[in-house]
């Protein structure tokens, strides 16, 4: 890696030179890449940059609050509460690819509205080197608001981290004082909890998924998984108190991986598994059981949809 300090100096200068007196916009996802790109660009052009965070309602627990805290120093931070619009748009859709498509489209629409409103001439993106060489094309596009340049004629797209690897981005993030939790957080898919809910996305399933993912992140921290998650995968019978319930089945998954292309299910000790089970079934009256996924990738994928 190049020296972090000089990398930052160099990029700040490049960005201010390129953008000049004009306006720029960036989508914050809560992930390391976009957060770092936003902080870098803000150093360069200050409030000429509008950082837009779209609260899709599909985010992890506390994510919106964390974004607010981390970036409150930017006067031009925009948090768009689009929870209802995303749920409406998803309607009763059950097809995984259709769900992704709807979320991507809605995201662009929300983002586009702000970009037009602030008269943005430049789009800043947190694209990193592996994104560019990823030939398999995992569907990351909307994360980086791909699709936007076709709808708005920007003067240019600024990608200050296009030559960096993930670990280098983390170094830069640390240097820019981004809260360590952002710098260290596990990867989280653009479509958020929607790919951790099989079938229709409802408020109740979202509540269960959000809390269960929070429990899993906390309980498995010491295992340092590449990614750990919980998914609402269906319904099954259980007994809660004196009643039989037809409640949600939550699957817990924790994997080791280098790049997400292949992954190994982690071996987790029984006590930890039981603690997660107890916290997850206890968190919501309609959770009937918790299962642990022992499948590697392949044949399974990491996410459930
Ligand atoms: P899979 O489930 O394909 O996931 O084994 C591999 C990695 O990609 C992430 N992933 C996504 N990321 N948009 C994203 O930004 C998506 O639609 C998406 N689907 C999967 C997943 O979290 C894992 O890290």
mmCIF file with all atom_site columns, N, CA, C and O and ligand atoms in Angstrom, residues 97 100 134 138-144 186-192 195-196 226-227 229 253 255 257 259-263 297 300-305, ligand 1:
data_model
loop_
_atom_site.group_PDB
_atom_site.id
_atom_site.type_symbol
_atom_site.label_atom_id
_atom_site.label_alt_id
_atom_site.label_comp_id
_atom_site.label_asym_id
_atom_site.label_entity_id
_atom_site.label_seq_id
_atom_site.pdbx_PDB_ins_code
_atom_site.Cartn_x
_atom_site.Cartn_y
_atom_site.Cartn_z
_atom_site.occupancy
_atom_site.B_iso_or_equiv
_atom_site.pdbx_formal_charge
_atom_site.auth_seq_id
_atom_site.auth_comp_id
_atom_site.auth_asym_id
_atom_site.auth_atom_id
_atom_site.pdbx_PDB_model_num
ATOM   1   N N   . UNK A 1 97  ? -34.911 -12.408 -7.389  1.00 0.00 ? 97  UNK A N   1
ATOM   2   C CA  . UNK A 1 97  ? -34.312 -11.453 -8.333  1.00 0.00 ? 97  UNK A CA  1
ATOM   3   C C   . UNK A 1 97  ? -35.205 -10.231 -8.512  1.00 0.00 ? 97  UNK A C   1
ATOM   4   O O   . UNK A 1 97  ? -34.736 -9.109  -8.658  1.00 0.00 ? 97  UNK A O   1
ATOM   5   N N   . UNK A 1 100 ? -34.642 -7.957  -5.569  1.00 0.00 ? 100 UNK A N   1
ATOM   6   C CA  . UNK A 1 100 ? -33.413 -7.167  -5.766  1.00 0.00 ? 100 UNK A CA  1
ATOM   7   C C   . UNK A 1 100 ? -33.649 -6.021  -6.739  1.00 0.00 ? 100 UNK A C   1
ATOM   8   O O   . UNK A 1 100 ? -33.212 -4.902  -6.531  1.00 0.00 ? 100 UNK A O   1
ATOM   9   N N   . UNK A 1 134 ? -14.166 -7.720  -10.663 1.00 0.00 ? 134 UNK A N   1
ATOM   10  C CA  . UNK A 1 134 ? -15.101 -8.807  -10.402 1.00 0.00 ? 134 UNK A CA  1
ATOM   11  C C   . UNK A 1 134 ? -15.840 -9.173  -11.678 1.00 0.00 ? 134 UNK A C   1
ATOM   12  O O   . UNK A 1 134 ? -16.754 -8.501  -12.110 1.00 0.00 ? 134 UNK A O   1
ATOM   13  N N   . UNK A 1 138 ? -21.342 -10.103 -9.196  1.00 0.00 ? 138 UNK A N   1
ATOM   14  C CA  . UNK A 1 138 ? -22.343 -10.205 -8.136  1.00 0.00 ? 138 UNK A CA  1
ATOM   15  C C   . UNK A 1 138 ? -23.103 -8.889  -8.138  1.00 0.00 ? 138 UNK A C   1
ATOM   16  O O   . UNK A 1 138 ? -22.539 -7.841  -8.438  1.00 0.00 ? 138 UNK A O   1
ATOM   17  N N   . UNK A 1 139 ? -24.348 -8.965  -7.805  1.00 0.00 ? 139 UNK A N   1
ATOM   18  C CA  . UNK A 1 139 ? -25.215 -7.813  -8.031  1.00 0.00 ? 139 UNK A CA  1
ATOM   19  C C   . UNK A 1 139 ? -24.979 -6.734  -6.989  1.00 0.00 ? 139 UNK A C   1
ATOM   20  O O   . UNK A 1 139 ? -25.649 -6.650  -5.999  1.00 0.00 ? 139 UNK A O   1
ATOM   21  N N   . UNK A 1 140 ? -23.972 -5.947  -7.243  1.00 0.00 ? 140 UNK A N   1
ATOM   22  C CA  . UNK A 1 140 ? -23.612 -4.919  -6.289  1.00 0.00 ? 140 UNK A CA  1
ATOM   23  C C   . UNK A 1 140 ? -24.003 -3.557  -6.810  1.00 0.00 ? 140 UNK A C   1
ATOM   24  O O   . UNK A 1 140 ? -23.810 -2.568  -6.146  1.00 0.00 ? 140 UNK A O   1
ATOM   25  N N   . UNK A 1 141 ? -24.511 -3.561  -8.023  1.00 0.00 ? 141 UNK A N   1
ATOM   26  C CA  . UNK A 1 141 ? -24.623 -2.299  -8.732  1.00 0.00 ? 141 UNK A CA  1
ATOM   27  C C   . UNK A 1 141 ? -25.340 -1.205  -7.946  1.00 0.00 ? 141 UNK A C   1
ATOM   28  O O   . UNK A 1 141 ? -24.834 -0.104  -7.856  1.00 0.00 ? 141 UNK A O   1
ATOM   29  N N   . UNK A 1 142 ? -26.465 -1.527  -7.349  1.00 0.00 ? 142 UNK A N   1
ATOM   30  C CA  . UNK A 1 142 ? -27.221 -0.427  -6.777  1.00 0.00 ? 142 UNK A CA  1
ATOM   31  C C   . UNK A 1 142 ? -26.544 0.156   -5.542  1.00 0.00 ? 142 UNK A C   1
ATOM   32  O O   . UNK A 1 142 ? -26.772 1.286   -5.171  1.00 0.00 ? 142 UNK A O   1
ATOM   33  N N   . UNK A 1 143 ? -25.684 -0.684  -4.942  1.00 0.00 ? 143 UNK A N   1
ATOM   34  C CA  . UNK A 1 143 ? -24.915 -0.228  -3.808  1.00 0.00 ? 143 UNK A CA  1
ATOM   35  C C   . UNK A 1 143 ? -24.116 1.014   -4.170  1.00 0.00 ? 143 UNK A C   1
ATOM   36  O O   . UNK A 1 143 ? -23.960 1.937   -3.412  1.00 0.00 ? 143 UNK A O   1
ATOM   37  N N   . UNK A 1 144 ? -23.564 0.959   -5.348  1.00 0.00 ? 144 UNK A N   1
ATOM   38  C CA  . UNK A 1 144 ? -22.768 2.082   -5.826  1.00 0.00 ? 144 UNK A CA  1
ATOM   39  C C   . UNK A 1 144 ? -23.594 2.956   -6.756  1.00 0.00 ? 144 UNK A C   1
ATOM   40  O O   . UNK A 1 144 ? -23.067 3.626   -7.623  1.00 0.00 ? 144 UNK A O   1
ATOM   41  N N   . UNK A 1 186 ? -18.668 -6.277  9.312   1.00 0.00 ? 186 UNK A N   1
ATOM   42  C CA  . UNK A 1 186 ? -18.717 -7.316  8.273   1.00 0.00 ? 186 UNK A CA  1
ATOM   43  C C   . UNK A 1 186 ? -19.394 -6.787  7.019   1.00 0.00 ? 186 UNK A C   1
ATOM   44  O O   . UNK A 1 186 ? -20.192 -5.870  7.095   1.00 0.00 ? 186 UNK A O   1
ATOM   45  N N   . UNK A 1 187 ? -19.116 -7.444  5.883   1.00 0.00 ? 187 UNK A N   1
ATOM   46  C CA  . UNK A 1 187 ? -19.838 -7.030  4.682   1.00 0.00 ? 187 UNK A CA  1
ATOM   47  C C   . UNK A 1 187 ? -21.339 -7.254  4.847   1.00 0.00 ? 187 UNK A C   1
ATOM   48  O O   . UNK A 1 187 ? -21.764 -8.191  5.528   1.00 0.00 ? 187 UNK A O   1
ATOM   49  N N   . UNK A 1 188 ? -22.103 -6.381  4.263   1.00 0.00 ? 188 UNK A N   1
ATOM   50  C CA  . UNK A 1 188 ? -23.562 -6.479  4.342   1.00 0.00 ? 188 UNK A CA  1
ATOM   51  C C   . UNK A 1 188 ? -24.112 -6.207  2.949   1.00 0.00 ? 188 UNK A C   1
ATOM   52  O O   . UNK A 1 188 ? -23.695 -5.259  2.289   1.00 0.00 ? 188 UNK A O   1
ATOM   53  N N   . UNK A 1 189 ? -24.992 -7.053  2.481   1.00 0.00 ? 189 UNK A N   1
ATOM   54  C CA  . UNK A 1 189 ? -25.440 -6.902  1.087   1.00 0.00 ? 189 UNK A CA  1
ATOM   55  C C   . UNK A 1 189 ? -26.255 -5.631  0.861   1.00 0.00 ? 189 UNK A C   1
ATOM   56  O O   . UNK A 1 189 ? -26.985 -5.193  1.758   1.00 0.00 ? 189 UNK A O   1
ATOM   57  N N   . UNK A 1 190 ? -26.129 -5.068  -0.317  1.00 0.00 ? 190 UNK A N   1
ATOM   58  C CA  . UNK A 1 190 ? -26.873 -3.861  -0.680  1.00 0.00 ? 190 UNK A CA  1
ATOM   59  C C   . UNK A 1 190 ? -28.374 -3.985  -0.423  1.00 0.00 ? 190 UNK A C   1
ATOM   60  O O   . UNK A 1 190 ? -28.969 -3.087  0.178   1.00 0.00 ? 190 UNK A O   1
ATOM   61  N N   . UNK A 1 191 ? -28.994 -5.079  -0.868  1.00 0.00 ? 191 UNK A N   1
ATOM   62  C CA  . UNK A 1 191 ? -30.445 -5.193  -0.644  1.00 0.00 ? 191 UNK A CA  1
ATOM   63  C C   . UNK A 1 191 ? -30.800 -5.493  0.810   1.00 0.00 ? 191 UNK A C   1
ATOM   64  O O   . UNK A 1 191 ? -31.970 -5.670  1.142   1.00 0.00 ? 191 UNK A O   1
ATOM   65  N N   . UNK A 1 192 ? -29.781 -5.544  1.641   1.00 0.00 ? 192 UNK A N   1
ATOM   66  C CA  . UNK A 1 192 ? -30.000 -5.608  3.080   1.00 0.00 ? 192 UNK A CA  1
ATOM   67  C C   . UNK A 1 192 ? -30.737 -6.847  3.547   1.00 0.00 ? 192 UNK A C   1
ATOM   68  O O   . UNK A 1 192 ? -30.575 -7.948  3.001   1.00 0.00 ? 192 UNK A O   1
ATOM   69  N N   . UNK A 1 195 ? -32.613 -9.913  1.511   1.00 0.00 ? 195 UNK A N   1
ATOM   70  C CA  . UNK A 1 195 ? -32.085 -11.196 1.036   1.00 0.00 ? 195 UNK A CA  1
ATOM   71  C C   . UNK A 1 195 ? -31.893 -12.179 2.195   1.00 0.00 ? 195 UNK A C   1
ATOM   72  O O   . UNK A 1 195 ? -31.439 -13.297 2.017   1.00 0.00 ? 195 UNK A O   1
ATOM   73  N N   . UNK A 1 196 ? -32.264 -11.730 3.396   1.00 0.00 ? 196 UNK A N   1
ATOM   74  C CA  . UNK A 1 196 ? -32.214 -12.613 4.561   1.00 0.00 ? 196 UNK A CA  1
ATOM   75  C C   . UNK A 1 196 ? -33.631 -12.943 5.019   1.00 0.00 ? 196 UNK A C   1
ATOM   76  O O   . UNK A 1 196 ? -33.859 -13.338 6.157   1.00 0.00 ? 196 UNK A O   1
ATOM   77  N N   . UNK A 1 226 ? -15.977 -14.180 8.626   1.00 0.00 ? 226 UNK A N   1
ATOM   78  C CA  . UNK A 1 226 ? -15.905 -13.266 7.493   1.00 0.00 ? 226 UNK A CA  1
ATOM   79  C C   . UNK A 1 226 ? -17.270 -12.611 7.329   1.00 0.00 ? 226 UNK A C   1
ATOM   80  O O   . UNK A 1 226 ? -17.382 -11.431 7.046   1.00 0.00 ? 226 UNK A O   1
ATOM   81  N N   . UNK A 1 227 ? -18.286 -13.447 7.555   1.00 0.00 ? 227 UNK A N   1
ATOM   82  C CA  . UNK A 1 227 ? -19.657 -12.934 7.553   1.00 0.00 ? 227 UNK A CA  1
ATOM   83  C C   . UNK A 1 227 ? -20.522 -13.857 8.407   1.00 0.00 ? 227 UNK A C   1
ATOM   84  O O   . UNK A 1 227 ? -20.390 -15.066 8.345   1.00 0.00 ? 227 UNK A O   1
ATOM   85  N N   . UNK A 1 229 ? -24.681 -14.188 9.865   1.00 0.00 ? 229 UNK A N   1
ATOM   86  C CA  . UNK A 1 229 ? -26.004 -13.617 9.598   1.00 0.00 ? 229 UNK A CA  1
ATOM   87  C C   . UNK A 1 229 ? -27.110 -14.510 10.126  1.00 0.00 ? 229 UNK A C   1
ATOM   88  O O   . UNK A 1 229 ? -26.882 -15.659 10.496  1.00 0.00 ? 229 UNK A O   1
ATOM   89  N N   . UNK A 1 253 ? -26.121 -18.398 10.299  1.00 0.00 ? 253 UNK A N   1
ATOM   90  C CA  . UNK A 1 253 ? -25.037 -18.824 9.408   1.00 0.00 ? 253 UNK A CA  1
ATOM   91  C C   . UNK A 1 253 ? -23.793 -18.020 9.729   1.00 0.00 ? 253 UNK A C   1
ATOM   92  O O   . UNK A 1 253 ? -23.865 -16.798 9.951   1.00 0.00 ? 253 UNK A O   1
ATOM   93  N N   . UNK A 1 255 ? -19.675 -17.828 8.370   1.00 0.00 ? 255 UNK A N   1
ATOM   94  C CA  . UNK A 1 255 ? -18.730 -18.413 7.414   1.00 0.00 ? 255 UNK A CA  1
ATOM   95  C C   . UNK A 1 255 ? -17.356 -17.740 7.443   1.00 0.00 ? 255 UNK A C   1
ATOM   96  O O   . UNK A 1 255 ? -17.228 -16.564 7.769   1.00 0.00 ? 255 UNK A O   1
ATOM   97  N N   . UNK A 1 257 ? -14.222 -16.925 4.878   1.00 0.00 ? 257 UNK A N   1
ATOM   98  C CA  . UNK A 1 257 ? -14.045 -16.794 3.438   1.00 0.00 ? 257 UNK A CA  1
ATOM   99  C C   . UNK A 1 257 ? -12.921 -15.805 3.181   1.00 0.00 ? 257 UNK A C   1
ATOM   100 O O   . UNK A 1 257 ? -12.511 -15.056 4.069   1.00 0.00 ? 257 UNK A O   1
ATOM   101 N N   . UNK A 1 259 ? -12.925 -14.107 -0.101  1.00 0.00 ? 259 UNK A N   1
ATOM   102 C CA  . UNK A 1 259 ? -13.488 -13.113 -1.013  1.00 0.00 ? 259 UNK A CA  1
ATOM   103 C C   . UNK A 1 259 ? -14.980 -13.302 -1.246  1.00 0.00 ? 259 UNK A C   1
ATOM   104 O O   . UNK A 1 259 ? -15.556 -12.642 -2.105  1.00 0.00 ? 259 UNK A O   1
ATOM   105 N N   . UNK A 1 260 ? -15.586 -14.231 -0.510  1.00 0.00 ? 260 UNK A N   1
ATOM   106 C CA  . UNK A 1 260 ? -17.025 -14.437 -0.672  1.00 0.00 ? 260 UNK A CA  1
ATOM   107 C C   . UNK A 1 260 ? -17.377 -15.377 -1.820  1.00 0.00 ? 260 UNK A C   1
ATOM   108 O O   . UNK A 1 260 ? -18.524 -15.803 -1.950  1.00 0.00 ? 260 UNK A O   1
ATOM   109 N N   . UNK A 1 261 ? -16.392 -15.705 -2.656  1.00 0.00 ? 261 UNK A N   1
ATOM   110 C CA  . UNK A 1 261 ? -16.683 -16.574 -3.801  1.00 0.00 ? 261 UNK A CA  1
ATOM   111 C C   . UNK A 1 261 ? -16.905 -18.008 -3.340  1.00 0.00 ? 261 UNK A C   1
ATOM   112 O O   . UNK A 1 261 ? -17.727 -18.739 -3.878  1.00 0.00 ? 261 UNK A O   1
ATOM   113 N N   . UNK A 1 262 ? -16.099 -18.412 -2.367  1.00 0.00 ? 262 UNK A N   1
ATOM   114 C CA  . UNK A 1 262 ? -16.326 -19.701 -1.715  1.00 0.00 ? 262 UNK A CA  1
ATOM   115 C C   . UNK A 1 262 ? -16.298 -19.408 -0.224  1.00 0.00 ? 262 UNK A C   1
ATOM   116 O O   . UNK A 1 262 ? -15.773 -18.376 0.203   1.00 0.00 ? 262 UNK A O   1
ATOM   117 N N   . UNK A 1 263 ? -16.874 -20.305 0.556   1.00 0.00 ? 263 UNK A N   1
ATOM   118 C CA  . UNK A 1 263 ? -16.921 -20.049 1.995   1.00 0.00 ? 263 UNK A CA  1
ATOM   119 C C   . UNK A 1 263 ? -17.058 -21.362 2.753   1.00 0.00 ? 263 UNK A C   1
ATOM   120 O O   . UNK A 1 263 ? -17.566 -22.354 2.218   1.00 0.00 ? 263 UNK A O   1
ATOM   121 N N   . UNK A 1 297 ? -20.043 -23.018 0.965   1.00 0.00 ? 297 UNK A N   1
ATOM   122 C CA  . UNK A 1 297 ? -20.318 -22.471 -0.371  1.00 0.00 ? 297 UNK A CA  1
ATOM   123 C C   . UNK A 1 297 ? -19.194 -22.885 -1.293  1.00 0.00 ? 297 UNK A C   1
ATOM   124 O O   . UNK A 1 297 ? -18.062 -22.474 -1.013  1.00 0.00 ? 297 UNK A O   1
ATOM   125 N N   . UNK A 1 300 ? -24.057 -24.224 -1.100  1.00 0.00 ? 300 UNK A N   1
ATOM   126 C CA  . UNK A 1 300 ? -24.974 -23.122 -0.739  1.00 0.00 ? 300 UNK A CA  1
ATOM   127 C C   . UNK A 1 300 ? -24.344 -21.786 -1.108  1.00 0.00 ? 300 UNK A C   1
ATOM   128 O O   . UNK A 1 300 ? -23.130 -21.705 -1.308  1.00 0.00 ? 300 UNK A O   1
ATOM   129 N N   . UNK A 1 301 ? -25.119 -20.744 -1.174  1.00 0.00 ? 301 UNK A N   1
ATOM   130 C CA  . UNK A 1 301 ? -24.561 -19.399 -1.239  1.00 0.00 ? 301 UNK A CA  1
ATOM   131 C C   . UNK A 1 301 ? -24.450 -18.904 0.203   1.00 0.00 ? 301 UNK A C   1
ATOM   132 O O   . UNK A 1 301 ? -24.893 -19.584 1.125   1.00 0.00 ? 301 UNK A O   1
ATOM   133 N N   . UNK A 1 302 ? -23.857 -17.743 0.381   1.00 0.00 ? 302 UNK A N   1
ATOM   134 C CA  . UNK A 1 302 ? -23.744 -17.209 1.744   1.00 0.00 ? 302 UNK A CA  1
ATOM   135 C C   . UNK A 1 302 ? -25.095 -16.668 2.187   1.00 0.00 ? 302 UNK A C   1
ATOM   136 O O   . UNK A 1 302 ? -25.612 -17.011 3.254   1.00 0.00 ? 302 UNK A O   1
ATOM   137 N N   . UNK A 1 303 ? -25.705 -15.839 1.362   1.00 0.00 ? 303 UNK A N   1
ATOM   138 C CA  . UNK A 1 303 ? -27.029 -15.311 1.682   1.00 0.00 ? 303 UNK A CA  1
ATOM   139 C C   . UNK A 1 303 ? -28.088 -16.357 1.329   1.00 0.00 ? 303 UNK A C   1
ATOM   140 O O   . UNK A 1 303 ? -27.801 -17.325 0.635   1.00 0.00 ? 303 UNK A O   1
ATOM   141 N N   . UNK A 1 304 ? -29.322 -16.090 1.766   1.00 0.00 ? 304 UNK A N   1
ATOM   142 C CA  . UNK A 1 304 ? -30.386 -17.070 1.513   1.00 0.00 ? 304 UNK A CA  1
ATOM   143 C C   . UNK A 1 304 ? -31.165 -16.792 0.229   1.00 0.00 ? 304 UNK A C   1
ATOM   144 O O   . UNK A 1 304 ? -31.917 -17.632 -0.230  1.00 0.00 ? 304 UNK A O   1
ATOM   145 N N   . UNK A 1 305 ? -31.021 -15.600 -0.306  1.00 0.00 ? 305 UNK A N   1
ATOM   146 C CA  . UNK A 1 305 ? -31.689 -15.344 -1.585  1.00 0.00 ? 305 UNK A CA  1
ATOM   147 C C   . UNK A 1 305 ? -30.698 -14.681 -2.513  1.00 0.00 ? 305 UNK A C   1
ATOM   148 O O   . UNK A 1 305 ? -29.781 -13.993 -2.074  1.00 0.00 ? 305 UNK A O   1
HETATM 149 P P1  . LIG B 2 .   ? -23.660 -15.097 -1.964  1.00 0.00 ? 1   LIG B P1  1
HETATM 150 O O1  . LIG B 2 .   ? -24.955 -15.141 -1.239  1.00 0.00 ? 1   LIG B O1  1
HETATM 151 O O2  . LIG B 2 .   ? -23.835 -14.888 -3.431  1.00 0.00 ? 1   LIG B O2  1
HETATM 152 O O3  . LIG B 2 .   ? -22.905 -13.809 -1.416  1.00 0.00 ? 1   LIG B O3  1
HETATM 153 O O4  . LIG B 2 .   ? -22.785 -16.267 -1.631  1.00 0.00 ? 1   LIG B O4  1
HETATM 154 C C1  . LIG B 2 .   ? -21.542 -13.505 -1.642  1.00 0.00 ? 1   LIG B C1  1
HETATM 155 C C2  . LIG B 2 .   ? -21.274 -12.149 -1.024  1.00 0.00 ? 1   LIG B C2  1
HETATM 156 O O5  . LIG B 2 .   ? -22.002 -11.151 -1.734  1.00 0.00 ? 1   LIG B O5  1
HETATM 157 C C3  . LIG B 2 .   ? -22.903 -10.488 -0.881  1.00 0.00 ? 1   LIG B C3  1
HETATM 158 N N1  . LIG B 2 .   ? -24.143 -10.288 -1.645  1.00 0.00 ? 1   LIG B N1  1
HETATM 159 C C4  . LIG B 2 .   ? -24.549 -9.106  -2.111  1.00 0.00 ? 1   LIG B C4  1
HETATM 160 N N2  . LIG B 2 .   ? -24.001 -7.880  -2.006  1.00 0.00 ? 1   LIG B N2  1
HETATM 161 N N3  . LIG B 2 .   ? -25.783 -7.013  -3.251  1.00 0.00 ? 1   LIG B N3  1
HETATM 162 C C5  . LIG B 2 .   ? -24.635 -6.834  -2.553  1.00 0.00 ? 1   LIG B C5  1
HETATM 163 O O6  . LIG B 2 .   ? -24.186 -5.720  -2.442  1.00 0.00 ? 1   LIG B O6  1
HETATM 164 C C6  . LIG B 2 .   ? -26.384 -8.202  -3.405  1.00 0.00 ? 1   LIG B C6  1
HETATM 165 O O7  . LIG B 2 .   ? -27.435 -8.324  -4.040  1.00 0.00 ? 1   LIG B O7  1
HETATM 166 C C7  . LIG B 2 .   ? -25.727 -9.303  -2.798  1.00 0.00 ? 1   LIG B C7  1
HETATM 167 N N4  . LIG B 2 .   ? -26.013 -10.626 -2.742  1.00 0.00 ? 1   LIG B N4  1
HETATM 168 C C8  . LIG B 2 .   ? -25.026 -11.198 -2.014  1.00 0.00 ? 1   LIG B C8  1
HETATM 169 C C9  . LIG B 2 .   ? -23.111 -11.407 0.302   1.00 0.00 ? 1   LIG B C9  1
HETATM 170 O O8  . LIG B 2 .   ? -23.498 -10.693 1.471   1.00 0.00 ? 1   LIG B O8  1
HETATM 171 C C10 . LIG B 2 .   ? -21.756 -12.039 0.424   1.00 0.00 ? 1   LIG B C10 1
HETATM 172 O O9  . LIG B 2 .   ? -20.857 -11.194 1.118   1.00 0.00 ? 1   LIG B O9  1
#
